[in-house]
Amino acid sequence: ANLGDYGTAKQLAAAETEAHPKSAEAWRRSAQVMLAAGDSKGAQKSLERAVDLAPDDFDLRLALASVYAEADRQEQADRVLSQAKPQDERVFAARLANVASKPNGKVLKRIERALKKSKPEQLESRAFLLGQLYELKEEPDQALQWYAQEPVGSNAWHEAQLRRSVLLARDQQDLPGARKLLAQLRAQTEDSDQRTDAYLLEAELLAEEDRVAAGAVYDEAIKQNGHDLRLLYARAIFRIGADDVAGLEADLRQILALDPDNPQALNALGYTLADRTDRHQEALGYIQRAIAAQPNDGAFVDSMGWVQYRLGNLNDALKYLRRAYELVQDGDVAAHLAEVLWMSDQREEARALWREALERWPESAVLIESVRRLQPELLP
């Protein structure tokens, strides 16, 4: 939609709230229009009115909390959710989700106090929530205890075992214990997705310590279920970490044999062929198909920029990579854009971007390799 469309929609929404000032639905619709137009302050005001008019509508509270959280106002977001009645598992899950990406000590203490007021019979069904709370508070021993108390067969039991495994491996340095737990989890479930979750996590934890053992876990998992696209894709990405381009290609082609238009597999194959081989024209074909399916996927747009660079089309490469960097801010995309700027003789902009990226993403291997190759003096 263009700005004129949004202007008209806002006028219509304003007319509706003027005609029906006591209608929570009118204010909800007004907020939706404001959000679509990028007016988060207007959306916030509309949602505040809606919540005042319909305090028992949890979805409205959730929407208002989300707007507050987007504006880094987590305490206000939590206050809105903490006033929902009753304070049940759904509300506590939303309150924890609000702080998951950016833990806030004050908010976590408030949630902890509220959870500890639970009746004894409620605590059992809130064990997973308490595990999450203590994980966010960086108290792994407490988190482990609560995750272990999640009742077998509950909706959260499977996820609780996965979180226990992560904490055992990473916080307790007990990788054998984590592997044993994941093996038990696979034995206890008939659900193939849950078994795949356990295999994927075991391989991920092992890859940090022993890549050979991690590879064996992927192989065993795929032997058990060779049609699982998640397993094939994960092993493909794992293989490229060992420069096994042929192995990656084999796994991605197996995915495409099962699902010919799978955009992730098309993009991964195209990007790898562009980056690691001289099969650039073939790579372009795969990336074009991925982008046709998901034109606004930043990773796909980045791949298109990179293959254009490898084909020698610097202007097209810059166009795609600038757009990719708008869509997804990460070290790999920044490295690609900076390299093409450098090769296009836009060296000051390239240096500035490398400096900014090294500060924001010092762990990005693609970024470090690019700087080391082209501007090593920028490295600390």
PDB file of C-alpha atoms in Angstrom, residues 47-318:
ATOM      1  CA  LEU A  47      -4.761   0.100  22.162  1.00  0.00           C
ATOM      2  CA  GLU A  48      -4.675   1.900  25.526  1.00  0.00           C
ATOM      3  CA  ARG A  49      -8.244   3.082  24.856  1.00  0.00           C
ATOM      4  CA  ALA A  50      -9.274  -0.413  23.743  1.00  0.00           C
ATOM      5  CA  VAL A  51      -7.832  -2.045  26.898  1.00  0.00           C
ATOM      6  CA  ASP A  52      -9.604   0.540  29.104  1.00  0.00           C
ATOM      7  CA  LEU A  53     -12.885  -0.325  27.389  1.00  0.00           C
ATOM      8  CA  ALA A  54     -12.381  -4.131  27.377  1.00  0.00           C
ATOM      9  CA  PRO A  55     -10.013  -4.955  30.280  1.00  0.00           C
ATOM     10  CA  ASP A  56     -10.829  -8.689  30.093  1.00  0.00           C
ATOM     11  CA  ASP A  57      -9.810  -9.024  26.423  1.00  0.00           C
ATOM     12  CA  PHE A  58      -6.412 -10.737  26.715  1.00  0.00           C
ATOM     13  CA  ASP A  59      -5.574 -10.370  23.012  1.00  0.00           C
ATOM     14  CA  LEU A  60      -5.852  -6.578  23.358  1.00  0.00           C
ATOM     15  CA  ARG A  61      -3.507  -6.644  26.353  1.00  0.00           C
ATOM     16  CA  LEU A  62      -1.082  -8.809  24.389  1.00  0.00           C
ATOM     17  CA  ALA A  63      -1.141  -6.366  21.459  1.00  0.00           C
ATOM     18  CA  LEU A  64      -0.546  -3.345  23.738  1.00  0.00           C
ATOM     19  CA  ALA A  65       2.274  -5.158  25.583  1.00  0.00           C
ATOM     20  CA  SER A  66       3.868  -5.957  22.230  1.00  0.00           C
ATOM     21  CA  VAL A  67       3.808  -2.253  21.215  1.00  0.00           C
ATOM     22  CA  TYR A  68       5.382  -1.277  24.563  1.00  0.00           C
ATOM     23  CA  ALA A  69       8.036  -4.000  24.232  1.00  0.00           C
ATOM     24  CA  GLU A  70       8.910  -2.827  20.690  1.00  0.00           C
ATOM     25  CA  ALA A  71       9.546   0.619  22.206  1.00  0.00           C
ATOM     26  CA  ASP A  72      11.822  -0.936  24.900  1.00  0.00           C
ATOM     27  CA  ARG A  73       9.241  -0.262  27.606  1.00  0.00           C
ATOM     28  CA  GLN A  74       9.271  -3.732  29.128  1.00  0.00           C
ATOM     29  CA  GLU A  75       8.076  -2.670  32.575  1.00  0.00           C
ATOM     30  CA  GLN A  76       4.942  -1.105  31.097  1.00  0.00           C
ATOM     31  CA  ALA A  77       4.447  -4.171  28.900  1.00  0.00           C
ATOM     32  CA  ASP A  78       4.618  -6.421  31.964  1.00  0.00           C
ATOM     33  CA  ARG A  79       2.288  -4.166  33.963  1.00  0.00           C
ATOM     34  CA  VAL A  80      -0.387  -4.463  31.248  1.00  0.00           C
ATOM     35  CA  LEU A  81      -0.066  -8.270  31.258  1.00  0.00           C
ATOM     36  CA  SER A  82       0.111  -8.509  35.060  1.00  0.00           C
ATOM     37  CA  GLN A  83      -3.339  -6.869  35.280  1.00  0.00           C
ATOM     38  CA  ALA A  84      -4.948  -9.624  33.160  1.00  0.00           C
ATOM     39  CA  LYS A  85      -7.318 -11.874  35.070  1.00  0.00           C
ATOM     40  CA  PRO A  86      -6.861 -14.671  35.889  1.00  0.00           C
ATOM     41  CA  GLN A  87      -3.051 -14.818  36.081  1.00  0.00           C
ATOM     42  CA  ASP A  88      -2.910 -18.267  34.489  1.00  0.00           C
ATOM     43  CA  GLU A  89      -0.250 -20.212  32.544  1.00  0.00           C
ATOM     44  CA  ARG A  90      -1.057 -18.378  29.303  1.00  0.00           C
ATOM     45  CA  VAL A  91      -0.505 -14.971  30.960  1.00  0.00           C
ATOM     46  CA  PHE A  92       2.745 -16.019  32.665  1.00  0.00           C
ATOM     47  CA  ALA A  93       4.038 -17.444  29.366  1.00  0.00           C
ATOM     48  CA  ALA A  94       3.311 -14.078  27.694  1.00  0.00           C
ATOM     49  CA  ARG A  95       5.010 -12.175  30.530  1.00  0.00           C
ATOM     50  CA  LEU A  96       8.150 -14.303  30.189  1.00  0.00           C
ATOM     51  CA  ALA A  97       8.119 -14.005  26.386  1.00  0.00           C
ATOM     52  CA  ASN A  98       8.055 -10.221  26.809  1.00  0.00           C
ATOM     53  CA  VAL A  99      11.475 -10.284  28.532  1.00  0.00           C
ATOM     54  CA  ALA A 100      13.030 -13.324  26.819  1.00  0.00           C
ATOM     55  CA  SER A 101      15.022 -11.416  24.200  1.00  0.00           C
ATOM     56  CA  LYS A 102      16.165  -8.701  26.618  1.00  0.00           C
ATOM     57  CA  PRO A 103      16.035  -9.918  30.242  1.00  0.00           C
ATOM     58  CA  ASN A 104      15.023  -7.166  32.669  1.00  0.00           C
ATOM     59  CA  GLY A 105      15.881  -7.879  36.317  1.00  0.00           C
ATOM     60  CA  LYS A 106      13.069  -5.763  37.761  1.00  0.00           C
ATOM     61  CA  VAL A 107      10.421  -7.411  35.580  1.00  0.00           C
ATOM     62  CA  LEU A 108      11.786 -10.908  36.290  1.00  0.00           C
ATOM     63  CA  LYS A 109      11.597 -10.280  40.054  1.00  0.00           C
ATOM     64  CA  ARG A 110       7.986  -9.162  39.694  1.00  0.00           C
ATOM     65  CA  ILE A 111       7.122 -12.321  37.712  1.00  0.00           C
ATOM     66  CA  GLU A 112       8.992 -14.482  40.258  1.00  0.00           C
ATOM     67  CA  ARG A 113       6.980 -12.979  43.139  1.00  0.00           C
ATOM     68  CA  ALA A 114       3.720 -13.606  41.274  1.00  0.00           C
ATOM     69  CA  LEU A 115       4.623 -17.208  40.374  1.00  0.00           C
ATOM     70  CA  LYS A 116       5.659 -17.979  43.949  1.00  0.00           C
ATOM     71  CA  LYS A 117       2.148 -17.023  45.090  1.00  0.00           C
ATOM     72  CA  SER A 118       0.819 -20.004  43.099  1.00  0.00           C
ATOM     73  CA  LYS A 119      -1.141 -22.588  45.093  1.00  0.00           C
ATOM     74  CA  PRO A 120       0.660 -25.943  45.553  1.00  0.00           C
ATOM     75  CA  GLU A 121      -1.607 -27.631  42.987  1.00  0.00           C
ATOM     76  CA  GLN A 122      -0.800 -24.857  40.462  1.00  0.00           C
ATOM     77  CA  LEU A 123       2.971 -25.144  40.901  1.00  0.00           C
ATOM     78  CA  GLU A 124       3.101 -28.532  39.173  1.00  0.00           C
ATOM     79  CA  SER A 125       1.638 -27.119  35.944  1.00  0.00           C
ATOM     80  CA  ARG A 126       3.932 -24.077  36.223  1.00  0.00           C
ATOM     81  CA  ALA A 127       7.215 -25.970  36.582  1.00  0.00           C
ATOM     82  CA  PHE A 128       8.229 -25.216  32.985  1.00  0.00           C
ATOM     83  CA  LEU A 129       7.454 -21.509  33.449  1.00  0.00           C
ATOM     84  CA  LEU A 130       9.595 -21.437  36.606  1.00  0.00           C
ATOM     85  CA  GLY A 131      12.381 -23.179  34.707  1.00  0.00           C
ATOM     86  CA  GLN A 132      12.204 -20.468  32.033  1.00  0.00           C
ATOM     87  CA  LEU A 133      12.160 -17.745  34.679  1.00  0.00           C
ATOM     88  CA  TYR A 134      15.320 -19.014  36.397  1.00  0.00           C
ATOM     89  CA  GLU A 135      17.036 -19.574  33.066  1.00  0.00           C
ATOM     90  CA  LEU A 136      16.377 -15.912  32.200  1.00  0.00           C
ATOM     91  CA  LYS A 137      17.637 -14.943  35.671  1.00  0.00           C
ATOM     92  CA  GLU A 138      20.821 -16.920  34.905  1.00  0.00           C
ATOM     93  CA  GLU A 139      20.265 -19.321  37.808  1.00  0.00           C
ATOM     94  CA  PRO A 140      20.810 -22.658  35.989  1.00  0.00           C
ATOM     95  CA  ASP A 141      20.654 -24.892  39.088  1.00  0.00           C
ATOM     96  CA  GLN A 142      17.177 -23.602  39.959  1.00  0.00           C
ATOM     97  CA  ALA A 143      16.109 -23.808  36.303  1.00  0.00           C
ATOM     98  CA  LEU A 144      17.233 -27.453  36.097  1.00  0.00           C
ATOM     99  CA  GLN A 145      15.280 -28.348  39.248  1.00  0.00           C
ATOM    100  CA  TRP A 146      12.059 -26.843  37.903  1.00  0.00           C
ATOM    101  CA  TYR A 147      12.392 -28.287  34.392  1.00  0.00           C
ATOM    102  CA  ALA A 148      12.880 -31.731  35.979  1.00  0.00           C
ATOM    103  CA  GLN A 149       9.535 -31.300  37.809  1.00  0.00           C
ATOM    104  CA  GLU A 150       7.492 -30.713  34.629  1.00  0.00           C
ATOM    105  CA  PRO A 151       4.901 -33.547  34.573  1.00  0.00           C
ATOM    106  CA  VAL A 152       5.544 -36.300  31.993  1.00  0.00           C
ATOM    107  CA  GLY A 153       3.092 -36.025  29.111  1.00  0.00           C
ATOM    108  CA  SER A 154       2.272 -32.350  29.656  1.00  0.00           C
ATOM    109  CA  ASN A 155       2.353 -29.968  26.672  1.00  0.00           C
ATOM    110  CA  ALA A 156       5.630 -28.474  27.907  1.00  0.00           C
ATOM    111  CA  TRP A 157       7.328 -31.719  28.996  1.00  0.00           C
ATOM    112  CA  HIS A 158       9.221 -32.237  25.721  1.00  0.00           C
ATOM    113  CA  GLU A 159      10.518 -28.648  25.666  1.00  0.00           C
ATOM    114  CA  ALA A 160      11.500 -28.935  29.353  1.00  0.00           C
ATOM    115  CA  GLN A 161      13.725 -31.954  28.573  1.00  0.00           C
ATOM    116  CA  LEU A 162      15.391 -30.064  25.707  1.00  0.00           C
ATOM    117  CA  ARG A 163      16.107 -27.087  27.984  1.00  0.00           C
ATOM    118  CA  ARG A 164      17.471 -29.440  30.686  1.00  0.00           C
ATOM    119  CA  SER A 165      19.846 -30.935  28.116  1.00  0.00           C
ATOM    120  CA  VAL A 166      21.144 -27.503  27.090  1.00  0.00           C
ATOM    121  CA  LEU A 167      21.739 -26.490  30.717  1.00  0.00           C
ATOM    122  CA  LEU A 168      23.447 -29.787  31.542  1.00  0.00           C
ATOM    123  CA  ALA A 169      25.815 -29.476  28.578  1.00  0.00           C
ATOM    124  CA  ARG A 170      26.561 -25.754  28.686  1.00  0.00           C
ATOM    125  CA  ASP A 171      26.245 -24.763  32.340  1.00  0.00           C
ATOM    126  CA  GLN A 172      27.110 -28.000  34.145  1.00  0.00           C
ATOM    127  CA  GLN A 173      29.652 -29.161  31.508  1.00  0.00           C
ATOM    128  CA  ASP A 174      27.876 -32.536  31.603  1.00  0.00           C
ATOM    129  CA  LEU A 175      27.643 -33.423  27.907  1.00  0.00           C
ATOM    130  CA  PRO A 176      27.289 -37.199  28.591  1.00  0.00           C
ATOM    131  CA  GLY A 177      24.355 -36.431  30.933  1.00  0.00           C
ATOM    132  CA  ALA A 178      22.734 -34.244  28.271  1.00  0.00           C
ATOM    133  CA  ARG A 179      23.158 -36.965  25.618  1.00  0.00           C
ATOM    134  CA  LYS A 180      21.670 -39.593  27.934  1.00  0.00           C
ATOM    135  CA  LEU A 181      18.648 -37.363  28.581  1.00  0.00           C
ATOM    136  CA  LEU A 182      18.120 -36.778  24.848  1.00  0.00           C
ATOM    137  CA  ALA A 183      18.394 -40.521  24.107  1.00  0.00           C
ATOM    138  CA  GLN A 184      15.735 -41.168  26.799  1.00  0.00           C
ATOM    139  CA  LEU A 185      13.556 -38.469  25.262  1.00  0.00           C
ATOM    140  CA  ARG A 186      13.733 -40.160  21.839  1.00  0.00           C
ATOM    141  CA  ALA A 187      12.903 -43.523  23.396  1.00  0.00           C
ATOM    142  CA  GLN A 188       9.902 -42.087  25.267  1.00  0.00           C
ATOM    143  CA  THR A 189       8.155 -40.383  22.350  1.00  0.00           C
ATOM    144  CA  GLU A 190       6.319 -41.702  19.307  1.00  0.00           C
ATOM    145  CA  ASP A 191       6.301 -38.225  17.749  1.00  0.00           C
ATOM    146  CA  SER A 192       8.816 -38.074  14.877  1.00  0.00           C
ATOM    147  CA  ASP A 193       9.115 -34.259  15.130  1.00  0.00           C
ATOM    148  CA  GLN A 194      10.046 -34.565  18.795  1.00  0.00           C
ATOM    149  CA  ARG A 195      12.629 -37.246  17.990  1.00  0.00           C
ATOM    150  CA  THR A 196      14.074 -34.935  15.329  1.00  0.00           C
ATOM    151  CA  ASP A 197      14.256 -32.085  17.889  1.00  0.00           C
ATOM    152  CA  ALA A 198      16.291 -34.335  20.190  1.00  0.00           C
ATOM    153  CA  TYR A 199      18.674 -35.457  17.423  1.00  0.00           C
ATOM    154  CA  LEU A 200      19.194 -31.874  16.217  1.00  0.00           C
ATOM    155  CA  LEU A 201      19.944 -30.603  19.712  1.00  0.00           C
ATOM    156  CA  GLU A 202      22.339 -33.479  20.456  1.00  0.00           C
ATOM    157  CA  ALA A 203      24.270 -32.796  17.237  1.00  0.00           C
ATOM    158  CA  GLU A 204      24.348 -29.047  17.966  1.00  0.00           C
ATOM    159  CA  LEU A 205      25.703 -29.574  21.498  1.00  0.00           C
ATOM    160  CA  LEU A 206      28.265 -32.115  20.259  1.00  0.00           C
ATOM    161  CA  ALA A 207      29.448 -29.882  17.400  1.00  0.00           C
ATOM    162  CA  GLU A 208      30.846 -27.473  20.009  1.00  0.00           C
ATOM    163  CA  GLU A 209      33.119 -30.252  21.351  1.00  0.00           C
ATOM    164  CA  ASP A 210      33.468 -33.071  18.810  1.00  0.00           C
ATOM    165  CA  ARG A 211      32.484 -32.583  15.161  1.00  0.00           C
ATOM    166  CA  VAL A 212      33.083 -36.245  14.283  1.00  0.00           C
ATOM    167  CA  ALA A 213      30.608 -37.387  16.952  1.00  0.00           C
ATOM    168  CA  ALA A 214      28.129 -34.697  15.840  1.00  0.00           C
ATOM    169  CA  GLY A 215      28.369 -35.969  12.261  1.00  0.00           C
ATOM    170  CA  ALA A 216      27.658 -39.501  13.501  1.00  0.00           C
ATOM    171  CA  VAL A 217      24.483 -38.263  15.265  1.00  0.00           C
ATOM    172  CA  TYR A 218      23.239 -36.640  12.035  1.00  0.00           C
ATOM    173  CA  ASP A 219      24.029 -39.859  10.127  1.00  0.00           C
ATOM    174  CA  GLU A 220      22.150 -42.019  12.645  1.00  0.00           C
ATOM    175  CA  ALA A 221      19.163 -39.643  12.644  1.00  0.00           C
ATOM    176  CA  ILE A 222      18.942 -39.615   8.835  1.00  0.00           C
ATOM    177  CA  LYS A 223      19.298 -43.414   8.759  1.00  0.00           C
ATOM    178  CA  GLN A 224      16.230 -43.553  11.040  1.00  0.00           C
ATOM    179  CA  ASN A 225      14.293 -40.957   9.028  1.00  0.00           C
ATOM    180  CA  GLY A 226      15.824 -40.108   5.654  1.00  0.00           C
ATOM    181  CA  HIS A 227      12.805 -38.047   4.578  1.00  0.00           C
ATOM    182  CA  ASP A 228      13.030 -35.499   7.400  1.00  0.00           C
ATOM    183  CA  LEU A 229      13.792 -32.182   5.700  1.00  0.00           C
ATOM    184  CA  ARG A 230      14.962 -30.527   8.927  1.00  0.00           C
ATOM    185  CA  LEU A 231      17.581 -33.230   9.504  1.00  0.00           C
ATOM    186  CA  LEU A 232      18.822 -33.106   5.915  1.00  0.00           C
ATOM    187  CA  TYR A 233      19.060 -29.305   5.977  1.00  0.00           C
ATOM    188  CA  ALA A 234      20.855 -29.250   9.350  1.00  0.00           C
ATOM    189  CA  ARG A 235      23.398 -31.846   8.172  1.00  0.00           C
ATOM    190  CA  ALA A 236      23.943 -29.870   4.953  1.00  0.00           C
ATOM    191  CA  ILE A 237      24.759 -26.689   6.912  1.00  0.00           C
ATOM    192  CA  PHE A 238      26.941 -28.706   9.320  1.00  0.00           C
ATOM    193  CA  ARG A 239      28.879 -30.145   6.368  1.00  0.00           C
ATOM    194  CA  ILE A 240      29.709 -26.739   4.922  1.00  0.00           C
ATOM    195  CA  GLY A 241      31.371 -25.967   8.267  1.00  0.00           C
ATOM    196  CA  ALA A 242      33.888 -28.669   7.306  1.00  0.00           C
ATOM    197  CA  ASP A 243      34.217 -27.372   3.712  1.00  0.00           C
ATOM    198  CA  ASP A 244      32.355 -30.461   2.479  1.00  0.00           C
ATOM    199  CA  VAL A 245      30.650 -28.792  -0.502  1.00  0.00           C
ATOM    200  CA  ALA A 246      29.865 -32.159  -2.137  1.00  0.00           C
ATOM    201  CA  GLY A 247      28.206 -33.408   1.076  1.00  0.00           C
ATOM    202  CA  LEU A 248      26.147 -30.226   1.406  1.00  0.00           C
ATOM    203  CA  GLU A 249      25.075 -30.461  -2.228  1.00  0.00           C
ATOM    204  CA  ALA A 250      24.042 -34.114  -1.825  1.00  0.00           C
ATOM    205  CA  ASP A 251      21.835 -33.334   1.204  1.00  0.00           C
ATOM    206  CA  LEU A 252      20.251 -30.262  -0.403  1.00  0.00           C
ATOM    207  CA  ARG A 253      19.554 -32.182  -3.618  1.00  0.00           C
ATOM    208  CA  GLN A 254      17.866 -34.879  -1.520  1.00  0.00           C
ATOM    209  CA  ILE A 255      15.620 -32.164  -0.019  1.00  0.00           C
ATOM    210  CA  LEU A 256      14.838 -30.822  -3.502  1.00  0.00           C
ATOM    211  CA  ALA A 257      14.009 -34.344  -4.713  1.00  0.00           C
ATOM    212  CA  LEU A 258      11.396 -34.516  -1.916  1.00  0.00           C
ATOM    213  CA  ASP A 259      10.289 -30.854  -2.122  1.00  0.00           C
ATOM    214  CA  PRO A 260      11.416 -29.321  -5.458  1.00  0.00           C
ATOM    215  CA  ASP A 261      10.487 -25.720  -4.589  1.00  0.00           C
ATOM    216  CA  ASN A 262      11.905 -25.653  -1.044  1.00  0.00           C
ATOM    217  CA  PRO A 263      13.163 -22.031  -0.854  1.00  0.00           C
ATOM    218  CA  GLN A 264      15.661 -22.591   1.995  1.00  0.00           C
ATOM    219  CA  ALA A 265      17.328 -25.476   0.157  1.00  0.00           C
ATOM    220  CA  LEU A 266      17.368 -23.543  -3.145  1.00  0.00           C
ATOM    221  CA  ASN A 267      18.960 -20.540  -1.446  1.00  0.00           C
ATOM    222  CA  ALA A 268      21.534 -22.564   0.513  1.00  0.00           C
ATOM    223  CA  LEU A 269      22.557 -24.475  -2.620  1.00  0.00           C
ATOM    224  CA  GLY A 270      22.724 -21.314  -4.726  1.00  0.00           C
ATOM    225  CA  TYR A 271      24.682 -19.353  -2.129  1.00  0.00           C
ATOM    226  CA  THR A 272      27.195 -22.166  -1.556  1.00  0.00           C
ATOM    227  CA  LEU A 273      27.783 -22.680  -5.277  1.00  0.00           C
ATOM    228  CA  ALA A 274      28.273 -18.909  -5.669  1.00  0.00           C
ATOM    229  CA  ASP A 275      30.599 -18.646  -2.680  1.00  0.00           C
ATOM    230  CA  ARG A 276      32.628 -21.872  -2.836  1.00  0.00           C
ATOM    231  CA  THR A 277      32.685 -22.877  -6.530  1.00  0.00           C
ATOM    232  CA  ASP A 278      32.899 -21.331  -9.997  1.00  0.00           C
ATOM    233  CA  ARG A 279      29.392 -22.610 -10.923  1.00  0.00           C
ATOM    234  CA  HIS A 280      28.015 -19.070 -10.658  1.00  0.00           C
ATOM    235  CA  GLN A 281      25.445 -19.210 -13.464  1.00  0.00           C
ATOM    236  CA  GLU A 282      23.940 -22.395 -12.007  1.00  0.00           C
ATOM    237  CA  ALA A 283      23.910 -20.732  -8.571  1.00  0.00           C
ATOM    238  CA  LEU A 284      21.996 -17.763  -9.989  1.00  0.00           C
ATOM    239  CA  GLY A 285      19.197 -20.058 -11.188  1.00  0.00           C
ATOM    240  CA  TYR A 286      18.657 -21.553  -7.716  1.00  0.00           C
ATOM    241  CA  ILE A 287      18.713 -18.150  -6.001  1.00  0.00           C
ATOM    242  CA  GLN A 288      16.243 -16.689  -8.524  1.00  0.00           C
ATOM    243  CA  ARG A 289      13.808 -19.506  -7.687  1.00  0.00           C
ATOM    244  CA  ALA A 290      14.228 -18.912  -3.936  1.00  0.00           C
ATOM    245  CA  ILE A 291      13.614 -15.157  -4.301  1.00  0.00           C
ATOM    246  CA  ALA A 292      10.575 -15.738  -6.527  1.00  0.00           C
ATOM    247  CA  ALA A 293       9.044 -17.659  -3.589  1.00  0.00           C
ATOM    248  CA  GLN A 294      10.087 -15.199  -0.844  1.00  0.00           C
ATOM    249  CA  PRO A 295      11.070 -11.832  -2.368  1.00  0.00           C
ATOM    250  CA  ASN A 296      11.494 -10.045   0.975  1.00  0.00           C
ATOM    251  CA  ASP A 297      13.685 -12.639   2.677  1.00  0.00           C
ATOM    252  CA  GLY A 298      16.875 -10.765   3.594  1.00  0.00           C
ATOM    253  CA  ALA A 299      19.065 -13.880   3.416  1.00  0.00           C
ATOM    254  CA  PHE A 300      17.833 -14.648  -0.110  1.00  0.00           C
ATOM    255  CA  VAL A 301      18.371 -11.031  -1.244  1.00  0.00           C
ATOM    256  CA  ASP A 302      21.899 -11.221   0.239  1.00  0.00           C
ATOM    257  CA  SER A 303      22.560 -14.394  -1.784  1.00  0.00           C
ATOM    258  CA  MET A 304      21.380 -12.641  -4.947  1.00  0.00           C
ATOM    259  CA  GLY A 305      23.756  -9.749  -4.249  1.00  0.00           C
ATOM    260  CA  TRP A 306      26.630 -12.153  -3.642  1.00  0.00           C
ATOM    261  CA  VAL A 307      26.084 -14.179  -6.814  1.00  0.00           C
ATOM    262  CA  GLN A 308      25.865 -10.949  -8.845  1.00  0.00           C
ATOM    263  CA  TYR A 309      29.223  -9.939  -7.336  1.00  0.00           C
ATOM    264  CA  ARG A 310      30.734 -13.315  -8.227  1.00  0.00           C
ATOM    265  CA  LEU A 311      29.399 -12.894 -11.773  1.00  0.00           C
ATOM    266  CA  GLY A 312      31.140  -9.496 -11.956  1.00  0.00           C
ATOM    267  CA  ASN A 313      27.951  -7.378 -11.923  1.00  0.00           C
ATOM    268  CA  LEU A 314      29.014  -4.865  -9.256  1.00  0.00           C
ATOM    269  CA  ASN A 315      26.149  -2.388  -9.703  1.00  0.00           C
ATOM    270  CA  ASP A 316      23.492  -5.101  -9.431  1.00  0.00           C
ATOM    271  CA  ALA A 317      25.369  -6.622  -6.487  1.00  0.00           C
ATOM    272  CA  LEU A 318      25.344  -3.293  -4.619  1.00  0.00           C
TER     273      LEU A 318
END
